[in-house]
Amino acid sequence: LKNHAPIVLKMPKLRRYVVNVSSGDSEFDGVAELWFDTADDMNTALKSEEGRAVVKDAGNFVSKAYVLTVEEHSLL
């Protein structure tokens, strides 16, 4: 969090950034949520210099990653 988060926070059009850390024995150490208003905003951010820096830095500590684009439905 100390090294990667500041890089993520520089991404353009990023609206919210949440890091969920696994509390148990799991295949994954955690899940990061990067929130954007639109898919176009996300694509703009990922293609930016800052977005490329995020992907490059993630290579230092991420061995497996999945990208899901989702639409939130808040029920409570």
CSV table of C-alpha atoms in Angstrom, one decimal:
chain,number,residue,atom,x,y,z
A,1,LEU,CA,0.0,0.0,0.0
A,2,LYS,CA,2.8,2.4,0.8
A,3,ASN,CA,4.4,2.2,-2.6
A,4,HIS,CA,1.6,1.2,-5.1
A,5,ALA,CA,-1.3,3.3,-3.8
A,6,PRO,CA,0.3,6.7,-4.4
A,7,ILE,CA,0.9,5.7,-8.0
A,8,VAL,CA,-2.7,4.5,-8.4
A,9,LEU,CA,-4.1,7.7,-6.9
A,10,LYS,CA,-2.5,9.7,-9.7
A,11,MET,CA,-4.6,8.0,-12.4
A,12,PRO,CA,-6.9,10.5,-14.3
A,13,LYS,CA,-10.6,10.1,-13.9
A,14,LEU,CA,-10.2,7.7,-10.9
A,15,ARG,CA,-13.2,8.3,-8.6
A,16,ARG,CA,-12.6,5.8,-5.8
A,17,TYR,CA,-9.8,3.4,-4.9
A,18,VAL,CA,-10.4,0.5,-2.4
A,19,VAL,CA,-8.0,-2.2,-1.4
A,20,ASN,CA,-9.4,-5.3,0.2
A,21,VAL,CA,-6.8,-7.4,2.0
A,22,SER,CA,-7.4,-11.1,2.5
A,23,SER,CA,-7.6,-12.1,6.2
A,24,GLY,CA,-7.1,-15.8,5.7
A,25,ASP,CA,-5.3,-18.5,3.6
A,26,SER,CA,-6.4,-17.7,0.1
A,27,GLU,CA,-5.1,-17.9,-3.4
A,28,PHE,CA,-5.1,-14.1,-3.5
A,29,ASP,CA,-3.7,-11.6,-1.0
A,30,GLY,CA,-6.3,-9.1,-1.8
A,31,VAL,CA,-8.5,-7.3,-4.3
A,32,ALA,CA,-8.2,-3.7,-5.5
A,33,GLU,CA,-11.2,-1.8,-6.7
A,34,LEU,CA,-10.6,1.1,-9.0
A,35,TRP,CA,-13.8,3.1,-9.6
A,36,PHE,CA,-14.5,5.2,-12.7
A,37,ASP,CA,-17.7,6.8,-13.8
A,38,THR,CA,-17.6,5.2,-17.3
A,39,ALA,CA,-15.8,2.4,-19.1
A,40,ASP,CA,-14.4,5.2,-21.4
A,41,ASP,CA,-12.9,6.9,-18.3
A,42,MET,CA,-11.4,3.6,-17.2
A,43,ASN,CA,-9.8,3.1,-20.6
A,44,THR,CA,-8.5,6.6,-20.7
A,45,ALA,CA,-6.9,6.1,-17.2
A,46,LEU,CA,-5.3,2.8,-18.2
A,47,LYS,CA,-3.9,4.2,-21.4
A,48,SER,CA,-2.4,7.3,-19.7
A,49,GLU,CA,1.2,7.6,-18.5
A,50,GLU,CA,-0.1,7.2,-14.9
A,51,GLY,CA,-2.0,4.1,-15.8
A,52,ARG,CA,1.0,2.5,-17.5
A,53,ALA,CA,3.0,3.2,-14.4
A,54,VAL,CA,0.4,1.4,-12.3
A,55,VAL,CA,0.5,-1.7,-14.5
A,56,LYS,CA,4.3,-1.7,-14.5
A,57,ASP,CA,4.5,-1.3,-10.7
A,58,ALA,CA,1.9,-4.1,-10.2
A,59,GLY,CA,4.4,-6.4,-11.9
A,60,ASN,CA,6.6,-6.1,-8.9
A,61,PHE,CA,4.2,-7.9,-6.6
A,62,VAL,CA,1.3,-9.3,-8.5
A,63,SER,CA,1.7,-12.8,-9.9
A,64,LYS,CA,-1.9,-13.3,-11.1
A,65,ALA,CA,-4.5,-10.7,-11.9
A,66,TYR,CA,-8.0,-10.6,-13.3
A,67,VAL,CA,-9.8,-7.5,-14.5
A,68,LEU,CA,-13.5,-7.3,-14.1
A,69,THR,CA,-15.6,-4.4,-15.4
A,70,VAL,CA,-18.8,-4.4,-13.4
A,71,GLU,CA,-21.9,-2.3,-12.7
A,72,GLU,CA,-22.8,-1.9,-9.1
A,73,HIS,CA,-26.3,-2.6,-7.8
A,74,SER,CA,-26.5,-1.5,-4.2
A,75,LEU,CA,-29.3,-3.3,-2.3
A,76,LEU,CA,-28.7,-1.9,1.2
